[in-house]
PDB file of C-alpha atoms in Angstrom:
ATOM      1  CA  ALA A  16       1.604 -21.723   9.831  1.00  0.00           C
ATOM      2  CA  GLN A  17       4.699 -19.714   9.113  1.00  0.00           C
ATOM      3  CA  THR A  18       6.050 -17.065  11.439  1.00  0.00           C
ATOM      4  CA  VAL A  19       8.911 -14.629  10.987  1.00  0.00           C
ATOM      5  CA  THR A  20      10.512 -12.798  13.898  1.00  0.00           C
ATOM      6  CA  GLN A  21      12.774  -9.776  13.804  1.00  0.00           C
ATOM      7  CA  SER A  22      13.664  -9.013  17.392  1.00  0.00           C
ATOM      8  CA  GLN A  23      15.740  -5.853  16.854  1.00  0.00           C
ATOM      9  CA  PRO A  24      13.501  -2.880  16.006  1.00  0.00           C
ATOM     10  CA  GLU A  25      16.397  -0.534  15.231  1.00  0.00           C
ATOM     11  CA  MET A  26      20.098  -0.611  14.479  1.00  0.00           C
ATOM     12  CA  SER A  27      22.683   1.889  13.397  1.00  0.00           C
ATOM     13  CA  VAL A  28      25.987   1.548  11.570  1.00  0.00           C
ATOM     14  CA  GLN A  29      28.781   3.844  10.509  1.00  0.00           C
ATOM     15  CA  GLU A  30      29.240   4.416   6.821  1.00  0.00           C
ATOM     16  CA  ALA A  31      31.660   1.880   5.272  1.00  0.00           C
ATOM     17  CA  GLU A  32      31.286  -0.546   8.179  1.00  0.00           C
ATOM     18  CA  THR A  33      29.507  -3.907   8.279  1.00  0.00           C
ATOM     19  CA  VAL A  34      26.197  -4.618   9.972  1.00  0.00           C
ATOM     20  CA  THR A  35      24.218  -7.823  10.494  1.00  0.00           C
ATOM     21  CA  LEU A  36      20.428  -7.894  10.730  1.00  0.00           C
ATOM     22  CA  SER A  37      18.914 -10.913  12.432  1.00  0.00           C
ATOM     23  CA  CYS A  38      15.797 -12.897  11.592  1.00  0.00           C
ATOM     24  CA  THR A  39      14.356 -16.176  12.813  1.00  0.00           C
ATOM     25  CA  TYR A  40      11.505 -18.076  11.254  1.00  0.00           C
ATOM     26  CA  ASP A  41       9.350 -21.071  11.888  1.00  0.00           C
ATOM     27  CA  THR A  42       7.709 -23.372   9.382  1.00  0.00           C
ATOM     28  CA  SER A  43       6.698 -27.002   9.180  1.00  0.00           C
ATOM     29  CA  GLU A  44       7.239 -27.064   5.426  1.00  0.00           C
ATOM     30  CA  SER A  45      10.328 -28.527   3.795  1.00  0.00           C
ATOM     31  CA  ASP A  46       9.979 -26.441   0.626  1.00  0.00           C
ATOM     32  CA  TYR A  47      10.244 -22.768   1.478  1.00  0.00           C
ATOM     33  CA  TYR A  48      11.990 -19.572   0.499  1.00  0.00           C
ATOM     34  CA  LEU A  49      13.377 -16.692   2.520  1.00  0.00           C
ATOM     35  CA  PHE A  50      13.705 -13.057   1.539  1.00  0.00           C
ATOM     36  CA  TRP A  51      15.017  -9.735   2.716  1.00  0.00           C
ATOM     37  CA  TYR A  52      13.125  -6.686   1.465  1.00  0.00           C
ATOM     38  CA  LYS A  53      14.215  -3.072   1.846  1.00  0.00           C
ATOM     39  CA  GLN A  54      11.738  -0.233   2.292  1.00  0.00           C
ATOM     40  CA  PRO A  55      13.295   3.241   1.974  1.00  0.00           C
ATOM     41  CA  PRO A  56      11.344   6.386   2.938  1.00  0.00           C
ATOM     42  CA  SER A  57       9.770   6.325  -0.520  1.00  0.00           C
ATOM     43  CA  ARG A  58       7.730   3.292   0.714  1.00  0.00           C
ATOM     44  CA  GLN A  59       8.776   1.178  -2.269  1.00  0.00           C
ATOM     45  CA  MET A  60       9.407  -2.452  -1.307  1.00  0.00           C
ATOM     46  CA  ILE A  61      12.620  -3.636  -2.945  1.00  0.00           C
ATOM     47  CA  LEU A  62      13.931  -7.185  -2.936  1.00  0.00           C
ATOM     48  CA  VAL A  63      17.442  -7.317  -1.494  1.00  0.00           C
ATOM     49  CA  ILE A  64      18.162 -11.036  -1.531  1.00  0.00           C
ATOM     50  CA  ARG A  65      16.437 -14.392  -1.823  1.00  0.00           C
ATOM     51  CA  GLN A  66      17.381 -17.834  -0.477  1.00  0.00           C
ATOM     52  CA  GLU A  67      15.950 -21.211  -1.392  1.00  0.00           C
ATOM     53  CA  ALA A  68      15.794 -23.458   1.673  1.00  0.00           C
ATOM     54  CA  TYR A  69      16.982 -26.490  -0.281  1.00  0.00           C
ATOM     55  CA  LYS A  70      20.241 -24.749  -1.162  1.00  0.00           C
ATOM     56  CA  GLN A  71      23.016 -25.040   1.388  1.00  0.00           C
ATOM     57  CA  GLN A  72      25.036 -22.247  -0.159  1.00  0.00           C
ATOM     58  CA  ASN A  73      24.328 -18.818   1.279  1.00  0.00           C
ATOM     59  CA  ALA A  74      22.991 -16.280  -1.207  1.00  0.00           C
ATOM     60  CA  THR A  75      25.025 -13.180  -2.021  1.00  0.00           C
ATOM     61  CA  GLU A  76      24.219 -10.039  -3.991  1.00  0.00           C
ATOM     62  CA  ASN A  77      27.139  -7.644  -4.207  1.00  0.00           C
ATOM     63  CA  ARG A  78      27.502  -6.091  -0.707  1.00  0.00           C
ATOM     64  CA  PHE A  79      24.608  -8.132   0.678  1.00  0.00           C
ATOM     65  CA  SER A  80      24.937 -11.700   1.908  1.00  0.00           C
ATOM     66  CA  VAL A  81      22.980 -14.000   4.158  1.00  0.00           C
ATOM     67  CA  ASN A  82      23.878 -16.482   6.846  1.00  0.00           C
ATOM     68  CA  PHE A  83      21.264 -19.213   6.488  1.00  0.00           C
ATOM     69  CA  GLN A  84      21.268 -21.628   9.425  1.00  0.00           C
ATOM     70  CA  LYS A  85      18.531 -24.119   8.557  1.00  0.00           C
ATOM     71  CA  ALA A  86      18.650 -26.173  11.750  1.00  0.00           C
ATOM     72  CA  ALA A  87      18.472 -23.055  13.896  1.00  0.00           C
ATOM     73  CA  LYS A  88      15.852 -21.491  11.579  1.00  0.00           C
ATOM     74  CA  SER A  89      17.928 -18.372  11.379  1.00  0.00           C
ATOM     75  CA  PHE A  90      18.334 -16.085   8.364  1.00  0.00           C
ATOM     76  CA  SER A  91      20.524 -13.062   8.982  1.00  0.00           C
ATOM     77  CA  LEU A  92      21.483 -10.375   6.470  1.00  0.00           C
ATOM     78  CA  LYS A  93      24.982  -8.936   6.355  1.00  0.00           C
ATOM     79  CA  ILE A  94      25.538  -5.579   4.717  1.00  0.00           C
ATOM     80  CA  SER A  95      29.182  -4.839   3.973  1.00  0.00           C
ATOM     81  CA  ASP A  96      30.658  -1.404   3.265  1.00  0.00           C
ATOM     82  CA  SER A  97      27.438   0.277   4.396  1.00  0.00           C
ATOM     83  CA  GLN A  98      26.326   3.259   2.362  1.00  0.00           C
ATOM     84  CA  LEU A  99      24.022   6.136   3.198  1.00  0.00           C
ATOM     85  CA  GLY A 100      21.544   4.766   0.684  1.00  0.00           C
ATOM     86  CA  ASP A 101      21.232   1.578   2.726  1.00  0.00           C
ATOM     87  CA  ALA A 102      19.289   3.466   5.389  1.00  0.00           C
ATOM     88  CA  ALA A 103      15.775   2.000   5.339  1.00  0.00           C
ATOM     89  CA  MET A 104      13.397  -0.420   6.967  1.00  0.00           C
ATOM     90  CA  TYR A 105      14.398  -4.011   6.341  1.00  0.00           C
ATOM     91  CA  PHE A 106      11.873  -6.813   6.356  1.00  0.00           C
ATOM     92  CA  CYS A 107      12.563 -10.511   6.556  1.00  0.00           C
ATOM     93  CA  ALA A 108       9.929 -12.669   4.859  1.00  0.00           C
ATOM     94  CA  SER A 109       9.210 -16.289   4.034  1.00  0.00           C
ATOM     95  CA  ALA A 110       7.019 -18.154   1.577  1.00  0.00           C
ATOM     96  CA  THR A 111       6.318 -21.823   1.112  1.00  0.00           C
ATOM     97  CA  GLY A 112       6.824 -23.496  -2.219  1.00  0.00           C
ATOM     98  CA  GLY A 113       3.741 -23.388  -4.403  1.00  0.00           C
ATOM     99  CA  SER A 114       2.186 -20.680  -2.257  1.00  0.00           C
ATOM    100  CA  GLU A 115       3.918 -17.445  -3.266  1.00  0.00           C
ATOM    101  CA  LYS A 116       2.259 -15.734  -0.291  1.00  0.00           C
ATOM    102  CA  LEU A 117       4.783 -13.812   1.780  1.00  0.00           C
ATOM    103  CA  VAL A 118       4.785 -13.757   5.571  1.00  0.00           C
ATOM    104  CA  PHE A 119       6.691 -10.764   6.901  1.00  0.00           C
ATOM    105  CA  GLY A 120       8.479  -9.930  10.113  1.00  0.00           C
ATOM    106  CA  LYS A 121       7.813  -6.601  11.812  1.00  0.00           C
ATOM    107  CA  GLY A 122      10.829  -4.964  10.252  1.00  0.00           C
ATOM    108  CA  MET A 123      13.961  -3.258  11.485  1.00  0.00           C
ATOM    109  CA  LYS A 124      14.971   0.342  10.947  1.00  0.00           C
ATOM    110  CA  LEU A 125      18.593   0.736   9.851  1.00  0.00           C
ATOM    111  CA  THR A 126      20.303   4.092  10.244  1.00  0.00           C
ATOM    112  CA  VAL A 127      23.614   4.749   8.491  1.00  0.00           C
ATOM    113  CA  ASN A 128      25.734   7.452  10.115  1.00  0.00           C
ATOM    114  CA  PRO A 129      28.184   9.441   7.958  1.00  0.00           C
TER     115      PRO A 129
ATOM    116  CA  ASN B  25       8.753  -0.238 -17.427  1.00  0.00           C
ATOM    117  CA  ALA B  26       5.654   0.521 -15.327  1.00  0.00           C
ATOM    118  CA  GLY B  27       5.674  -2.684 -13.251  1.00  0.00           C
ATOM    119  CA  VAL B  28       2.909  -2.502 -10.620  1.00  0.00           C
ATOM    120  CA  THR B  29       0.880   0.694 -10.559  1.00  0.00           C
ATOM    121  CA  GLN B  30      -1.381   1.641  -7.675  1.00  0.00           C
ATOM    122  CA  THR B  31      -3.823   4.513  -7.524  1.00  0.00           C
ATOM    123  CA  PRO B  32      -4.420   6.667  -5.603  1.00  0.00           C
ATOM    124  CA  LYS B  33      -1.249   7.276  -3.582  1.00  0.00           C
ATOM    125  CA  PHE B  34      -3.083   8.995  -0.744  1.00  0.00           C
ATOM    126  CA  ARG B  35      -6.720   9.094   0.336  1.00  0.00           C
ATOM    127  CA  ILE B  36      -8.743  10.279   3.301  1.00  0.00           C
ATOM    128  CA  LEU B  37     -12.092   8.586   3.855  1.00  0.00           C
ATOM    129  CA  LYS B  38     -14.846   9.277   6.320  1.00  0.00           C
ATOM    130  CA  ILE B  39     -16.174   6.450   8.448  1.00  0.00           C
ATOM    131  CA  GLY B  40     -18.779   4.497   6.506  1.00  0.00           C
ATOM    132  CA  GLN B  41     -17.609   5.599   3.063  1.00  0.00           C
ATOM    133  CA  SER B  42     -16.490   3.117   0.422  1.00  0.00           C
ATOM    134  CA  MET B  43     -13.696   3.191  -2.108  1.00  0.00           C
ATOM    135  CA  THR B  44     -11.742   1.066  -4.536  1.00  0.00           C
ATOM    136  CA  LEU B  45      -7.966   0.900  -4.611  1.00  0.00           C
ATOM    137  CA  GLN B  46      -6.762   0.233  -8.122  1.00  0.00           C
ATOM    138  CA  CYS B  47      -3.844  -2.011  -9.020  1.00  0.00           C
ATOM    139  CA  ALA B  48      -2.502  -2.853 -12.455  1.00  0.00           C
ATOM    140  CA  GLN B  49       0.582  -4.758 -13.577  1.00  0.00           C
ATOM    141  CA  ASP B  50       2.087  -5.017 -17.033  1.00  0.00           C
ATOM    142  CA  MET B  51       4.405  -7.992 -16.484  1.00  0.00           C
ATOM    143  CA  ASN B  52       1.840 -10.672 -17.382  1.00  0.00           C
ATOM    144  CA  HIS B  53       2.075 -12.121 -13.883  1.00  0.00           C
ATOM    145  CA  ASN B  54      -0.601 -14.579 -12.863  1.00  0.00           C
ATOM    146  CA  TYR B  55      -0.174 -14.037  -9.119  1.00  0.00           C
ATOM    147  CA  MET B  56      -1.344 -10.820  -7.508  1.00  0.00           C
ATOM    148  CA  TYR B  57      -1.689  -9.811  -3.877  1.00  0.00           C
ATOM    149  CA  TRP B  58      -2.960  -7.095  -1.570  1.00  0.00           C
ATOM    150  CA  TYR B  59      -1.109  -6.422   1.670  1.00  0.00           C
ATOM    151  CA  ARG B  60      -1.625  -3.851   4.395  1.00  0.00           C
ATOM    152  CA  GLN B  61       1.099  -2.357   6.535  1.00  0.00           C
ATOM    153  CA  ASP B  62       0.178  -0.923   9.903  1.00  0.00           C
ATOM    154  CA  PRO B  63       2.625   1.362  11.764  1.00  0.00           C
ATOM    155  CA  GLY B  64       5.516  -0.577  13.283  1.00  0.00           C
ATOM    156  CA  MET B  65       4.358  -3.809  11.705  1.00  0.00           C
ATOM    157  CA  GLY B  66       5.223  -5.911   8.729  1.00  0.00           C
ATOM    158  CA  LEU B  67       2.928  -6.435   5.797  1.00  0.00           C
ATOM    159  CA  LYS B  68      -0.089  -8.695   6.217  1.00  0.00           C
ATOM    160  CA  LEU B  69      -1.876 -10.423   3.346  1.00  0.00           C
ATOM    161  CA  ILE B  70      -5.466  -9.329   2.721  1.00  0.00           C
ATOM    162  CA  TYR B  71      -6.377 -11.180  -0.490  1.00  0.00           C
ATOM    163  CA  TYR B  72      -4.560 -12.854  -3.311  1.00  0.00           C
ATOM    164  CA  SER B  73      -5.252 -14.191  -6.777  1.00  0.00           C
ATOM    165  CA  VAL B  74      -3.541 -16.918  -8.795  1.00  0.00           C
ATOM    166  CA  GLY B  75      -5.172 -15.913 -12.055  1.00  0.00           C
ATOM    167  CA  ALA B  76      -8.099 -14.175 -13.675  1.00  0.00           C
ATOM    168  CA  GLY B  77     -11.355 -15.217 -12.037  1.00  0.00           C
ATOM    169  CA  ILE B  78      -9.643 -16.827  -9.011  1.00  0.00           C
ATOM    170  CA  THR B  79      -9.283 -15.061  -5.671  1.00  0.00           C
ATOM    171  CA  ASP B  80      -8.834 -16.201  -2.102  1.00  0.00           C
ATOM    172  CA  LYS B  81      -8.612 -14.745   1.380  1.00  0.00           C
ATOM    173  CA  GLY B  82      -5.393 -14.000   3.138  1.00  0.00           C
ATOM    174  CA  GLU B  83      -4.708 -13.386   6.803  1.00  0.00           C
ATOM    175  CA  VAL B  84      -6.831 -10.208   7.281  1.00  0.00           C
ATOM    176  CA  PRO B  85      -9.695 -10.181   4.721  1.00  0.00           C
ATOM    177  CA  ASN B  86     -12.525  -8.763   6.853  1.00  0.00           C
ATOM    178  CA  GLY B  87     -13.917  -5.493   5.508  1.00  0.00           C
ATOM    179  CA  TYR B  88     -12.456  -5.958   2.025  1.00  0.00           C
ATOM    180  CA  ASN B  89     -13.446  -7.474  -1.287  1.00  0.00           C
ATOM    181  CA  VAL B  90     -11.530  -8.149  -4.483  1.00  0.00           C
ATOM    182  CA  SER B  91     -12.168  -9.182  -8.044  1.00  0.00           C
ATOM    183  CA  ARG B  92      -9.874 -10.307 -10.853  1.00  0.00           C
ATOM    184  CA  SER B  93     -11.518 -10.057 -14.239  1.00  0.00           C
ATOM    185  CA  THR B  94      -8.262  -9.662 -16.178  1.00  0.00           C
ATOM    186  CA  THR B  95      -4.651 -10.744 -15.693  1.00  0.00           C
ATOM    187  CA  GLU B  96      -3.572  -7.110 -15.430  1.00  0.00           C
ATOM    188  CA  ASP B  97      -5.973  -5.669 -12.855  1.00  0.00           C
ATOM    189  CA  PHE B  98      -6.692  -6.544  -9.229  1.00  0.00           C
ATOM    190  CA  PRO B  99      -8.806  -3.873  -7.491  1.00  0.00           C
ATOM    191  CA  LEU B 100      -9.415  -3.879  -3.732  1.00  0.00           C
ATOM    192  CA  ARG B 101     -12.780  -2.662  -2.491  1.00  0.00           C
ATOM    193  CA  LEU B 102     -13.315  -1.219   0.977  1.00  0.00           C
ATOM    194  CA  GLU B 103     -16.941  -1.191   2.071  1.00  0.00           C
ATOM    195  CA  LEU B 104     -18.066   0.851   5.083  1.00  0.00           C
ATOM    196  CA  ALA B 105     -14.632   2.200   5.978  1.00  0.00           C
ATOM    197  CA  ALA B 106     -13.612   1.994   9.643  1.00  0.00           C
ATOM    198  CA  PRO B 107     -10.730   3.656  11.529  1.00  0.00           C
ATOM    199  CA  SER B 108      -9.112   0.213  11.881  1.00  0.00           C
ATOM    200  CA  GLN B 109      -8.586   0.247   8.113  1.00  0.00           C
ATOM    201  CA  THR B 110      -6.229   3.212   8.370  1.00  0.00           C
ATOM    202  CA  SER B 111      -3.067   1.737   6.907  1.00  0.00           C
ATOM    203  CA  VAL B 112      -0.727   1.672   3.936  1.00  0.00           C
ATOM    204  CA  TYR B 113      -1.907  -0.728   1.244  1.00  0.00           C
ATOM    205  CA  PHE B 114       0.429  -2.485  -1.153  1.00  0.00           C
ATOM    206  CA  CYS B 115      -0.401  -4.389  -4.271  1.00  0.00           C
ATOM    207  CA  ALA B 116       2.143  -6.896  -5.552  1.00  0.00           C
ATOM    208  CA  SER B 117       2.527  -9.411  -8.331  1.00  0.00           C
ATOM    209  CA  SER B 118       4.753 -12.367  -9.078  1.00  0.00           C
ATOM    210  CA  SER B 119       5.205 -14.974 -11.759  1.00  0.00           C
ATOM    211  CA  ASP B 120       4.400 -18.637 -11.312  1.00  0.00           C
ATOM    212  CA  ARG B 121       7.411 -20.353 -12.765  1.00  0.00           C
ATOM    213  CA  GLY B 122       7.276 -23.323 -10.428  1.00  0.00           C
ATOM    214  CA  GLN B 123       9.251 -21.789  -7.588  1.00  0.00           C
ATOM    215  CA  VAL B 124       8.723 -18.780  -5.413  1.00  0.00           C
ATOM    216  CA  THR B 125      10.240 -15.798  -7.147  1.00  0.00           C
ATOM    217  CA  GLU B 126      10.505 -12.104  -6.490  1.00  0.00           C
ATOM    218  CA  ALA B 127       7.298 -10.230  -5.734  1.00  0.00           C
ATOM    219  CA  PHE B 128       7.099  -6.801  -7.355  1.00  0.00           C
ATOM    220  CA  PHE B 129       5.344  -4.153  -5.303  1.00  0.00           C
ATOM    221  CA  GLY B 130       3.493  -0.991  -6.144  1.00  0.00           C
ATOM    222  CA  GLN B 131       4.350   2.226  -4.326  1.00  0.00           C
ATOM    223  CA  GLY B 132       1.526   1.869  -1.870  1.00  0.00           C
ATOM    224  CA  THR B 133      -1.630   3.784  -0.985  1.00  0.00           C
ATOM    225  CA  ARG B 134      -1.754   5.612   2.337  1.00  0.00           C
ATOM    226  CA  LEU B 135      -5.364   5.484   3.518  1.00  0.00           C
ATOM    227  CA  THR B 136      -6.656   7.414   6.502  1.00  0.00           C
ATOM    228  CA  VAL B 137     -10.179   6.831   7.825  1.00  0.00           C
ATOM    229  CA  VAL B 138     -11.513   9.650   9.987  1.00  0.00           C
TER     230      VAL B 138
END
């Protein structure tokens, strides 16, 4: 069974600064995928970034990047140049290959201070 | 671009009542899912479907039923509503291109059982 753990329930960051959100996971599968989803107050779940476990290179999407440490089963999200619109709940999730079913962490609330 | 459409957005039910949450997607995705999100928790999988006529249980299926008669629609039925079913419900869909891709979510249904 997969598990995803987000141990920090809340974080805050100053606008324009950098913040790192942590996530650890556990799986016995070799083929799996990791995700960060953003949920603003509108409730809409929005994909931020996706990482294939078989790829050693860390995924990046504009101001968002991950630090994928496979041996440590760690998958942190770095947000650079934080913007007010980044304020949201952030969920780490995993899925095994061929399954498509997401397992989510409990989420972390990010506040961006002007 | 409608994506995944859920109706209704809000609903209050009395204990013992039944209702159907509607979900439709226009992206021709074979995979569809129902998740529930309880306060302070991540999303948990209720049911999923890999194609028309095929459904299977997720992590928390008790008290729910689903059907998938078409590729587009995946309704979730609540029978004999209980206060424990108070939650936000999300429908999602994804393609099946051989690797786990982005799941697209509806805007959620906030259900309160009183």
